[in-house]
Every structure is written in C-alpha cells, then in structure tokens.
C-alpha cells in the first residue's frame, strides 16, 4: 500500500490536510491502520475526523 497516496485522498475531496495529519499518515507503517483511515477518508467531513476513536 502506498502511504503517499493517503493524504491526497482527503485533499481531492476538498478537505484541508494539516501538517500534523499528513505526518501521522506518512509516518504510519501499519497497512491495516492505513486501510482503515483510507476507508474513513472517503466520508469524513474533516481530515482530523479520520482518526476519531483512535
């Protein structure tokens, strides 16, 4: 799984992606967690909400 692609997904939806959010995603090495975040990124109204309940 490409980690670089994840921060772009929320941006494509018009969400602002902070440096903290971008860093959290790019620093993650757990493919299952990245998939979970990607699934949430499709519908999250804010990029920070991708990580809710973590």
Coordinates of C-alpha atoms in Angstrom, one line a residue:
X1 CA 0.0 0.0 0.0
X2 CA 1.4 3.4 -0.9
X3 CA 1.4 5.7 2.1
X4 CA 2.0 8.8 0.0
X5 CA -1.4 8.4 -1.7
X6 CA -3.5 8.7 1.5
X7 CA -3.0 12.4 2.4
X8 CA -4.1 13.3 -1.2
X9 CA -7.4 11.4 -0.9
X10 CA -8.9 14.0 1.6
X11 CA -7.4 16.8 -0.4
X12 CA -9.2 15.6 -3.6
X13 CA -12.4 15.9 -1.6
X14 CA -11.6 19.5 -0.8
X15 CA -10.6 18.8 2.8
X16 CA -7.7 20.8 4.4
X17 CA -4.9 18.5 5.4
X18 CA -2.8 19.9 8.2
X19 CA 0.9 19.1 8.5
X20 CA 0.0 17.0 11.6
X21 CA -2.5 14.9 9.7
X22 CA -0.1 14.4 6.8
X23 CA 2.8 13.5 9.1
X24 CA 0.6 11.0 11.0
X25 CA -0.4 9.2 7.8
X26 CA 3.1 9.2 6.2
X27 CA 4.7 8.0 9.4
X28 CA 2.3 5.1 9.8
X29 CA 3.8 1.7 8.9
X30 CA 0.7 -0.4 9.7
X31 CA -1.1 -1.4 6.5
X32 CA -4.3 -2.3 8.3
X33 CA -4.5 1.0 10.0
X34 CA -3.8 2.8 6.8
X35 CA -6.6 0.9 5.1
X36 CA -8.9 1.8 8.0
X37 CA -8.0 5.5 7.7
X38 CA -8.5 5.4 3.9
X39 CA -12.0 4.0 4.3
X40 CA -12.8 6.8 6.8
X41 CA -11.2 9.4 4.5
X42 CA -13.9 8.8 1.9
X43 CA -16.7 10.2 4.1
X44 CA -15.0 12.2 6.8
X45 CA -16.2 15.9 6.8
X46 CA -12.8 16.9 8.2
X47 CA -9.4 15.3 7.8
X48 CA -9.0 15.2 11.6
X49 CA -12.1 13.0 11.9
X50 CA -10.4 10.2 10.0
X51 CA -8.6 9.5 13.3
X52 CA -11.6 9.7 15.7
X53 CA -12.0 6.9 18.2
X54 CA -8.3 6.0 17.9

